[in-house]
Short mmCIF file of C-alpha atoms and ligand atoms in Angstrom, two decimals:
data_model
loop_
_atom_site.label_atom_id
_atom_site.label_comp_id
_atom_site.label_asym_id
_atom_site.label_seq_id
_atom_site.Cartn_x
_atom_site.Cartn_y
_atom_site.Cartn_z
CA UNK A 1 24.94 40.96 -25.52
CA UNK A 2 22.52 37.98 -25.72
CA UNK A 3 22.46 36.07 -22.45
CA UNK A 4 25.43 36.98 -21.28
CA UNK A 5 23.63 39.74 -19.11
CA UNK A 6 20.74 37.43 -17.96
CA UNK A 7 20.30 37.52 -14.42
CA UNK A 8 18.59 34.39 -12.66
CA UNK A 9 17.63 34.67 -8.83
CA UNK A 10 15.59 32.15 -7.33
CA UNK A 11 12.52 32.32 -4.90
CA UNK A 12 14.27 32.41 -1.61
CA UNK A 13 17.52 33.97 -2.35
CA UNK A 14 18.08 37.55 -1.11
CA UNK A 15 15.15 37.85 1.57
CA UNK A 16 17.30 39.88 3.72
CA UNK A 17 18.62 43.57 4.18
CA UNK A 18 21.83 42.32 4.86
CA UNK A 19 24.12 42.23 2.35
CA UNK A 20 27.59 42.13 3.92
CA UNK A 21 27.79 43.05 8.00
CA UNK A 22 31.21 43.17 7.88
CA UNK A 23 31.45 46.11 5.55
CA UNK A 24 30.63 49.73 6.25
CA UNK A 25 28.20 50.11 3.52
CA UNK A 26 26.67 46.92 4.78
CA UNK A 27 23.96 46.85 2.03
CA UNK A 28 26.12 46.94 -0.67
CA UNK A 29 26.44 43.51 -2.33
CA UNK A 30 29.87 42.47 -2.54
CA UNK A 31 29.59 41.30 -6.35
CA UNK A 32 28.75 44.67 -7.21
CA UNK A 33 31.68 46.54 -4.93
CA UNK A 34 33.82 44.29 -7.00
CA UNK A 35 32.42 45.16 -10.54
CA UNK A 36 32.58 48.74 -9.33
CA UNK A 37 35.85 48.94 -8.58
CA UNK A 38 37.25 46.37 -11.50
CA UNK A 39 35.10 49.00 -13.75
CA UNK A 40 37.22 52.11 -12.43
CA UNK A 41 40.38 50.66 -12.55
CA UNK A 42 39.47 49.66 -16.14
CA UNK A 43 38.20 52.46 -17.51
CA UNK A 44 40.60 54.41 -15.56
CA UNK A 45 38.44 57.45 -14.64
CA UNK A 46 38.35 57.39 -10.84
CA UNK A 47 40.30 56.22 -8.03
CA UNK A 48 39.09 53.25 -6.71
CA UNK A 49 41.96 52.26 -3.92
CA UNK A 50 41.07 49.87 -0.83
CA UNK A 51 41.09 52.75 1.35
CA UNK A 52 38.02 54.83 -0.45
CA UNK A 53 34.54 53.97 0.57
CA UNK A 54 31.60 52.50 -1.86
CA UNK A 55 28.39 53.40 -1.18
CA UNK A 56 25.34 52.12 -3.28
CA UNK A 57 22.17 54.22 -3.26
CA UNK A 58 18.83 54.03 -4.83
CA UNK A 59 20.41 55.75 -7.87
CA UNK A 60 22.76 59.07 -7.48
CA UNK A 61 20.00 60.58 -6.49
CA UNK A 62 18.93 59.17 -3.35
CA UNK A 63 23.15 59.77 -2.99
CA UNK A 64 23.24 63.28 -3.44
CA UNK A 65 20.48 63.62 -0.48
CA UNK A 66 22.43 61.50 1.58
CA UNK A 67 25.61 63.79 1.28
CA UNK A 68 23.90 66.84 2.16
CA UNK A 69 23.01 65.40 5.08
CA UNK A 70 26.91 64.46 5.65
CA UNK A 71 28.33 67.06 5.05
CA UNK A 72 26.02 69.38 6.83
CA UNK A 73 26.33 69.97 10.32
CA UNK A 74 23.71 70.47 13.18
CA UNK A 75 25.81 72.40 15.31
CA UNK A 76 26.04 75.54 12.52
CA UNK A 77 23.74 78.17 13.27
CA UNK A 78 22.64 78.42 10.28
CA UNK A 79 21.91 75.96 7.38
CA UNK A 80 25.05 75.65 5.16
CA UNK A 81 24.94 77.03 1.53
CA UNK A 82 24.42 74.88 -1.40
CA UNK A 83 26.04 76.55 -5.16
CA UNK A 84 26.49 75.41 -8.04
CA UNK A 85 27.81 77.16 -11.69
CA UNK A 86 25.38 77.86 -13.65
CA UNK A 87 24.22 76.21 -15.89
CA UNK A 88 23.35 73.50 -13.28
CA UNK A 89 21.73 70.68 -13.09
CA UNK A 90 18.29 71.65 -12.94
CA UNK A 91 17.43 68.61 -9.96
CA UNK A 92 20.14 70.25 -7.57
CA UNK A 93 17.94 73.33 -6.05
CA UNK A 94 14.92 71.65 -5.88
CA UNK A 95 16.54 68.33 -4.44
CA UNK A 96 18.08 70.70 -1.90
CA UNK A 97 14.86 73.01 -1.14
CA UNK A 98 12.64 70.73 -1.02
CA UNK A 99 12.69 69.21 2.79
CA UNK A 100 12.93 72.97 4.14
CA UNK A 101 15.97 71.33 5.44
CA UNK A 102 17.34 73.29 8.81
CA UNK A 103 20.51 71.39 7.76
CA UNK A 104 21.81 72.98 4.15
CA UNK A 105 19.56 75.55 2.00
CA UNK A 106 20.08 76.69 -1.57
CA UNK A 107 22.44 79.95 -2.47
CA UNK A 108 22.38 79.09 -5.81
CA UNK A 109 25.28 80.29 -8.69
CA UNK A 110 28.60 79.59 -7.56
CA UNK A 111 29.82 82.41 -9.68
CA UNK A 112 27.78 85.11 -7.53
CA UNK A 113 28.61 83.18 -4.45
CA UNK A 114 30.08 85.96 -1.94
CA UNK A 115 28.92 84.78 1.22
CA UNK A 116 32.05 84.43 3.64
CA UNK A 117 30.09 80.96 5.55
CA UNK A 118 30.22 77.70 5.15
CA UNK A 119 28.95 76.13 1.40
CA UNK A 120 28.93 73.11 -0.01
CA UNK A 121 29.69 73.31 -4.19
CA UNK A 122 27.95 70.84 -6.54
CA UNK A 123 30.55 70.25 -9.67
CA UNK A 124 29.17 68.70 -12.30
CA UNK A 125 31.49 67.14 -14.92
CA UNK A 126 31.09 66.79 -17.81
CA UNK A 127 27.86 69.51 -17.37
CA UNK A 128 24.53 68.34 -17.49
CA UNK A 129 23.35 70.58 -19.36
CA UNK A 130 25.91 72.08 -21.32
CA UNK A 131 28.77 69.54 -21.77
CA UNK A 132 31.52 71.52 -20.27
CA UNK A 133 34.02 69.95 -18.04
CA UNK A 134 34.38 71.15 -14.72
CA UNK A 135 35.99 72.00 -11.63
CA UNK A 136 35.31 73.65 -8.36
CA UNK A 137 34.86 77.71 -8.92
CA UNK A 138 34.24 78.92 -5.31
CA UNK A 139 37.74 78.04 -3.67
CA UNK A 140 37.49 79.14 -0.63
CA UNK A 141 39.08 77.87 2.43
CA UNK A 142 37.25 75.10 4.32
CA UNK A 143 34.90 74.81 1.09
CA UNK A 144 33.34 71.36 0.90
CA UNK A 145 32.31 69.93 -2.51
CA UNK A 146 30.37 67.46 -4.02
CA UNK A 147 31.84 66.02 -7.47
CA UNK A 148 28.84 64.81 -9.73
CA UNK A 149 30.69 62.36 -12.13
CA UNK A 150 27.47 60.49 -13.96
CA UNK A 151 28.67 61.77 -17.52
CA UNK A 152 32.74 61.07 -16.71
CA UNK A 153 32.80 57.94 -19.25
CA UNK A 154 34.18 57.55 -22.48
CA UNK A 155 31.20 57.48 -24.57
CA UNK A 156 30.68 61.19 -23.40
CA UNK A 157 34.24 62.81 -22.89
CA UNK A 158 37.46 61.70 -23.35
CA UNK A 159 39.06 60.28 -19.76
CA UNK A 160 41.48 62.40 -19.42
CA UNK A 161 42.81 61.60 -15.45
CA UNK A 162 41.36 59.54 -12.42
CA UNK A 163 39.20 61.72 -10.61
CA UNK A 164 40.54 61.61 -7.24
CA UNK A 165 37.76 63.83 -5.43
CA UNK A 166 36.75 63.66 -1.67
CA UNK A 167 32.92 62.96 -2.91
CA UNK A 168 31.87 61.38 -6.41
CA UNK A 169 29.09 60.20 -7.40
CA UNK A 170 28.34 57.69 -10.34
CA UNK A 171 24.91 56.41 -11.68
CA UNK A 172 24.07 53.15 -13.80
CA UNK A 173 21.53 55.22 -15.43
CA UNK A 174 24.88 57.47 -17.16
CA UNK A 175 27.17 54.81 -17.54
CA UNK A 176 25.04 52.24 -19.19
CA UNK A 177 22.01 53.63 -19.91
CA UNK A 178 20.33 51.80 -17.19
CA UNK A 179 18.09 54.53 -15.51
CA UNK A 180 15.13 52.37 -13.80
CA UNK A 181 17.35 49.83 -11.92
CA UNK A 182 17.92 52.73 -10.02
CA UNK A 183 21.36 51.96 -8.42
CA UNK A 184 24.29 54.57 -8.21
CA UNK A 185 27.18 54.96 -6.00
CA UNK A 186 29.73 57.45 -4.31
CA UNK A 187 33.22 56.93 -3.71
CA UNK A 188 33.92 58.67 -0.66
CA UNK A 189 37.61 59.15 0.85
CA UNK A 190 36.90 60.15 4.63
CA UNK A 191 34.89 57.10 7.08
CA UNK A 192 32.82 59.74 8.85
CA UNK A 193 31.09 60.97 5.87
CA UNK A 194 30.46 57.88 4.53
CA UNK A 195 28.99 56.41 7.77
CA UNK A 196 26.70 59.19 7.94
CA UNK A 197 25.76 58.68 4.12
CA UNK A 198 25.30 54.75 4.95
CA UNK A 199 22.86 55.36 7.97
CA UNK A 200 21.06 58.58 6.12
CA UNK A 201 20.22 55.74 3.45
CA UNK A 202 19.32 52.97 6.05
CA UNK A 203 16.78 55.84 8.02
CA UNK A 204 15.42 56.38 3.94
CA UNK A 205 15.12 53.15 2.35
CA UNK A 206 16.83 50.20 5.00
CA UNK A 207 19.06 49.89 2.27
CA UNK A 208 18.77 49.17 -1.74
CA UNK A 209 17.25 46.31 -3.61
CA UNK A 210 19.86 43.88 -3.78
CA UNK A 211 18.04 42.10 -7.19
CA UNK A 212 18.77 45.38 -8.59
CA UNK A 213 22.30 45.67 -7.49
CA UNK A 214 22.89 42.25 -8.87
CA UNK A 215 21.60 42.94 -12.11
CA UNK A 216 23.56 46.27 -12.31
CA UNK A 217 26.72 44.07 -11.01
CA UNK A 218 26.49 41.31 -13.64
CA UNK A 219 26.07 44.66 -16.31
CA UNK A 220 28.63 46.64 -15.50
CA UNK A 221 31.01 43.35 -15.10
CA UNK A 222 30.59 42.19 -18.50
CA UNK A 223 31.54 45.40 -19.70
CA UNK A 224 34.40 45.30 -17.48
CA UNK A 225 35.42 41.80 -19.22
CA UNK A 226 34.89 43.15 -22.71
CA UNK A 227 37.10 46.68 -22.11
CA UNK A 228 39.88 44.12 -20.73
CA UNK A 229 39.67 41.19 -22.95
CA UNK A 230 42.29 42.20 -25.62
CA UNK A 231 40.97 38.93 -27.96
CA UNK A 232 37.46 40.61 -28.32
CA UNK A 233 35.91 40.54 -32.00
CA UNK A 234 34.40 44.07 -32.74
CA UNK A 235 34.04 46.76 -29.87
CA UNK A 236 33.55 47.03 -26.78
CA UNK A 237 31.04 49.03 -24.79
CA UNK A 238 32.51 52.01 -24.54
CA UNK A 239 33.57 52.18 -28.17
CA UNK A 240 30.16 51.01 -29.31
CA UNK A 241 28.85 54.15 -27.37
CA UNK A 242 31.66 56.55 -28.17
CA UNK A 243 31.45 55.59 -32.40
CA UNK A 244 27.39 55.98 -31.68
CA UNK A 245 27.72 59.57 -30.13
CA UNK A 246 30.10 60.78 -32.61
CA UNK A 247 28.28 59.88 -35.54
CA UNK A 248 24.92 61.95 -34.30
CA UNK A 249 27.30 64.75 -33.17
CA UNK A 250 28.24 65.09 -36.15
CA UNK A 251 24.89 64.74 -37.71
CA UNK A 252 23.47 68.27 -35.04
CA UNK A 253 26.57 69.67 -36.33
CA UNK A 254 26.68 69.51 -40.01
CA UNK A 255 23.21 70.21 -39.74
CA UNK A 256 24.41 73.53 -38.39
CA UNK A 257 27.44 74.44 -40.89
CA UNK A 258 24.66 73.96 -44.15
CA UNK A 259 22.79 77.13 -42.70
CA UNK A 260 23.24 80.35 -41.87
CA UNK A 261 21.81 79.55 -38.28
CA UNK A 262 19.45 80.08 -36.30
CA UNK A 263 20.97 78.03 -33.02
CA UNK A 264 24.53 77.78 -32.18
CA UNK A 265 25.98 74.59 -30.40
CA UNK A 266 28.87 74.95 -27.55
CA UNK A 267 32.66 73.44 -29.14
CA UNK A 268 34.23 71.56 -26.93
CA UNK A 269 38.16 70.93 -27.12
CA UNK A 270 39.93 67.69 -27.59
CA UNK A 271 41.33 65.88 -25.22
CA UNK A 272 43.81 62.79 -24.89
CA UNK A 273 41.53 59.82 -23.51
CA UNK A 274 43.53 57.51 -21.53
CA UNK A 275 40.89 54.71 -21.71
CA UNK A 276 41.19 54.86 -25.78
CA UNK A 277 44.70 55.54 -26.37
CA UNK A 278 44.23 58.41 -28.50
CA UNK A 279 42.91 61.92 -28.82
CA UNK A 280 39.07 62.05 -29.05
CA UNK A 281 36.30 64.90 -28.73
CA UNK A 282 33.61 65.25 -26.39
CA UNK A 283 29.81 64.07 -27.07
CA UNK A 284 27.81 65.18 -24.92
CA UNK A 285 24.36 62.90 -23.67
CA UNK A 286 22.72 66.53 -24.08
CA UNK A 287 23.23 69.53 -26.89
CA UNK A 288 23.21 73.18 -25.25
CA UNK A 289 21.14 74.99 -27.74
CA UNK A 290 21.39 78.91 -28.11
CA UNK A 291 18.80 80.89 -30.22
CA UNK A 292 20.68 83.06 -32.29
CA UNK A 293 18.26 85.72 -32.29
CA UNK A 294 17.45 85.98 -29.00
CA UNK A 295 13.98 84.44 -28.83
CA UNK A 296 12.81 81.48 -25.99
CA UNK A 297 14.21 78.58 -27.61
CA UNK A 298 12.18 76.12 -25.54
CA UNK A 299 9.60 77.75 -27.16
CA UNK A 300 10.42 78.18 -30.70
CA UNK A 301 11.49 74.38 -30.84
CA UNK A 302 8.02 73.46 -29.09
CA UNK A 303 5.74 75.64 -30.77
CA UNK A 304 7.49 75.49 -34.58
CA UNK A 305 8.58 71.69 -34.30
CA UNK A 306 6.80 70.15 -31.75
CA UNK A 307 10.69 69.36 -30.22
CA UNK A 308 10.49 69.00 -26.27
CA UNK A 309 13.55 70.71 -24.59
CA UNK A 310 14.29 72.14 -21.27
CA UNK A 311 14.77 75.61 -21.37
CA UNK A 312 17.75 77.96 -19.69
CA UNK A 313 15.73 78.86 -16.83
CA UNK A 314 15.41 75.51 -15.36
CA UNK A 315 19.21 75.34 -14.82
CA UNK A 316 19.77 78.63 -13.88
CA UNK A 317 20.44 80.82 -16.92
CA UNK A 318 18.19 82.85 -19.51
CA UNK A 319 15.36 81.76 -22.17
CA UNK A 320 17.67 81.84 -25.00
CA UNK A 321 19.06 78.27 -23.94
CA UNK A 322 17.83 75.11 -24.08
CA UNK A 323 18.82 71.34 -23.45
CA UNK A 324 17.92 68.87 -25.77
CA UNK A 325 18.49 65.29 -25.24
CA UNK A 326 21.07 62.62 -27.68
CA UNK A 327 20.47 59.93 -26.34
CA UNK A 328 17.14 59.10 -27.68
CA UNK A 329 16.23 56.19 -29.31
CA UNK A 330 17.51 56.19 -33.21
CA UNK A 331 14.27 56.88 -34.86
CA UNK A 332 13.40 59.73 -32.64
CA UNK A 333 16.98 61.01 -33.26
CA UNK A 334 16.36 61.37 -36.60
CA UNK A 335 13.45 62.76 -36.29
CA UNK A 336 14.75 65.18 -34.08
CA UNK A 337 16.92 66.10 -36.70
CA UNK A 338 14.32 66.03 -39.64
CA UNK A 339 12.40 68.92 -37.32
CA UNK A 340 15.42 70.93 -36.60
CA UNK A 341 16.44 70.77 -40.51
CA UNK A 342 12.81 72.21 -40.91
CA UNK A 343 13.24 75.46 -38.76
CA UNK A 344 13.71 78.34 -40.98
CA UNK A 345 17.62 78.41 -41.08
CA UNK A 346 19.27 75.58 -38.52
CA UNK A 347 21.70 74.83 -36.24
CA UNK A 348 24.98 76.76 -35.90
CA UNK A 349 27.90 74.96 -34.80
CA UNK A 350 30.81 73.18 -35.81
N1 PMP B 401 23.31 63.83 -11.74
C1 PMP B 401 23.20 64.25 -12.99
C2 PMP B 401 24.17 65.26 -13.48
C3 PMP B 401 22.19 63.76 -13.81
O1 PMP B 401 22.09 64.21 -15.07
C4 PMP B 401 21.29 62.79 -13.31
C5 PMP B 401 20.17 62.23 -14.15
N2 PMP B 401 19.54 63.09 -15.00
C6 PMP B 401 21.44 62.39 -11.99
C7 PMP B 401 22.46 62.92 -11.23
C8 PMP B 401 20.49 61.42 -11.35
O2 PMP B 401 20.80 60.11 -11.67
P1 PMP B 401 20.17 58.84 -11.02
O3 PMP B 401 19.34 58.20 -12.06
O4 PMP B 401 21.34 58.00 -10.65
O5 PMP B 401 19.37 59.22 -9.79
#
């Protein structure tokens, strides 16, 4: 991209925590509202009218905390359950335990859920860690539910429909890549919640770094120009990303269909991606590995390969699983492959 992502700020510009008073969200900087929203409507995953709510946090993270906190109530007599399916993202139960919170507490998988109280589901989609896309599984009335969109863009899964959810949440860190700027956002439909969100992050953190938010605006609105700029020479973003995750999905899985197997990979189906005009497959930012023969994968990729995973039980399901990352760097990718290639037998998967 050159310079055309260069951010300049000068000595005395943006001393304050005041971003825009007449706004809700009144740290969020306006430029970046406006490449949020132009980004949406481009891309075309997520509804992004006037009347929803923008709120910026110190990435999705410091958002997720903030809608517990909304969407809890003190007046319950108990603290309200927190589920999600497994496998989950492995940050959600100890994000939610880790205050002791008399507010919301953990109940973990939303497939054993049977509680008849109040709950609060975490969806995921696409997965982290297994790819899948999602939807609520608890359905029960009054249910409240959190929609964790960081992986909904077209490098990872085709873009099927706008999300239209009472709570998403988006990161720079998924979108772009850019993790340590530290800036994601919710799209919230109902003022309430997002009021209490906006003052949960103003008791945390007065706000977030508006050099950051400017850097992530100027970002995310040159992609914005690219995806809508119908004279471009060569790709944009998005395609550059989608083309990049293909070609090393295909890589894990012909790796897999030379061998007998020792690992199988999850398929995922096809889907018609609105943003690309055509039907494309699903690549996920993390492969779901299963040992074939029942050993601790984690383990066997450690110990034979020196591969570092995340194993099953950090997300909620059993030893034979384990979450290894594509979205390294390209050396380390093939590396990664190189090692796998090297355990007796490979991956199975097509
Ligand atoms: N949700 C999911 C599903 C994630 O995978 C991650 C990052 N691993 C996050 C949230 C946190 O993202 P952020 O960097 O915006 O805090």
């Amino acid at each position: 991209m050159g310079d055309r992502c260069k951010v300049v700020i000068v000595g005395d510009e943006f001393m304050s925590y005041f971003c825009n008073t007449m706004n809700l969200c009144w740290f969020l900087l306006p430029e970046l509202d406006n490449a949020i929203r132009t980004l949406h409507r481009v891309v075309g995953n997520a509804m992004v009218d006037d009347d929803r709510f923008i709120i910026v946090g110190n990435g999705s993270t410091q958002l997720f905390h903030a809608l517990l906190y909304a969407l809890s109530s003190p007046d319950l007599p108990e603290p309200i359950n927190v589920v999600a399916a497994a496998p989950f993202y492995s940050s959600y139960p100890e994000e939610t335990k880790f205050l002791r919170s008399k507010l919301y507490k953990w109940a973990g998988d939303a497939n054993c859920y049977d509680k008849d109280e109040p709950y609060i589901e975490v969806v995921t989609s696409p997965n982290n860690p297994d790819g899948s896309i999602r939807g609520t599984v608890v359905n029960r009335e009054g249910g409240k539910a959190i929609h964790d969109l960081a992986y909904y863009w077209p490098q990872y899964a085709p873009i099927t429909s706008k999300a239209d959810h009472d709570a998403m949440l988006f990161t720079f860190s998924k979108a772009t890549g850019h993790a340590g700027t530290r800036i994601g956002w919710a799209i919230v439909k109902d003022k309430v919640i997002a009021a209490k969100m906006v003052k949960f992050i103003e008791v945390s953190s007065i706000g977030v770094s508006r050099e950051a938010q400017l850097r992530a605006a100027k970002i995310l609105g040159v992609i914005a120009d690219d995806c809508r700029n119908l004279d471009l020479k060569g790709e944009n973003f998005f395609e550059y990303g989608r083309r990049l995750m293909s070609e090393r999905w295909g890589k894990l899985r012909e790796l897999g269909m030379k061998s007998n197997g020792v690992f199988s990979l999850p398929k995922y189906p096809r889907g018609y991606c609105k943003f690309t005009g055509e039907y494309t497959d699903s690549n996920p930012a993390f492969a779901w590995l299963k040992s074939n023969e029942v050993l601790n994968c984690e383990n066997l990729l450690r110990d034979e390969s020196k591969i570092i995973t995340r194993g099953g039980p950090s997300f909620g399901v059993d030893s034979t699983y384990t979450r290894v990352s594509m979205l390294s760097r390209d050396v380390e990718f093939e590396l990664l492959l190189e090692r796998l290639a090297a355990i007796k037998g490979t991956v199975n998967g097509n």
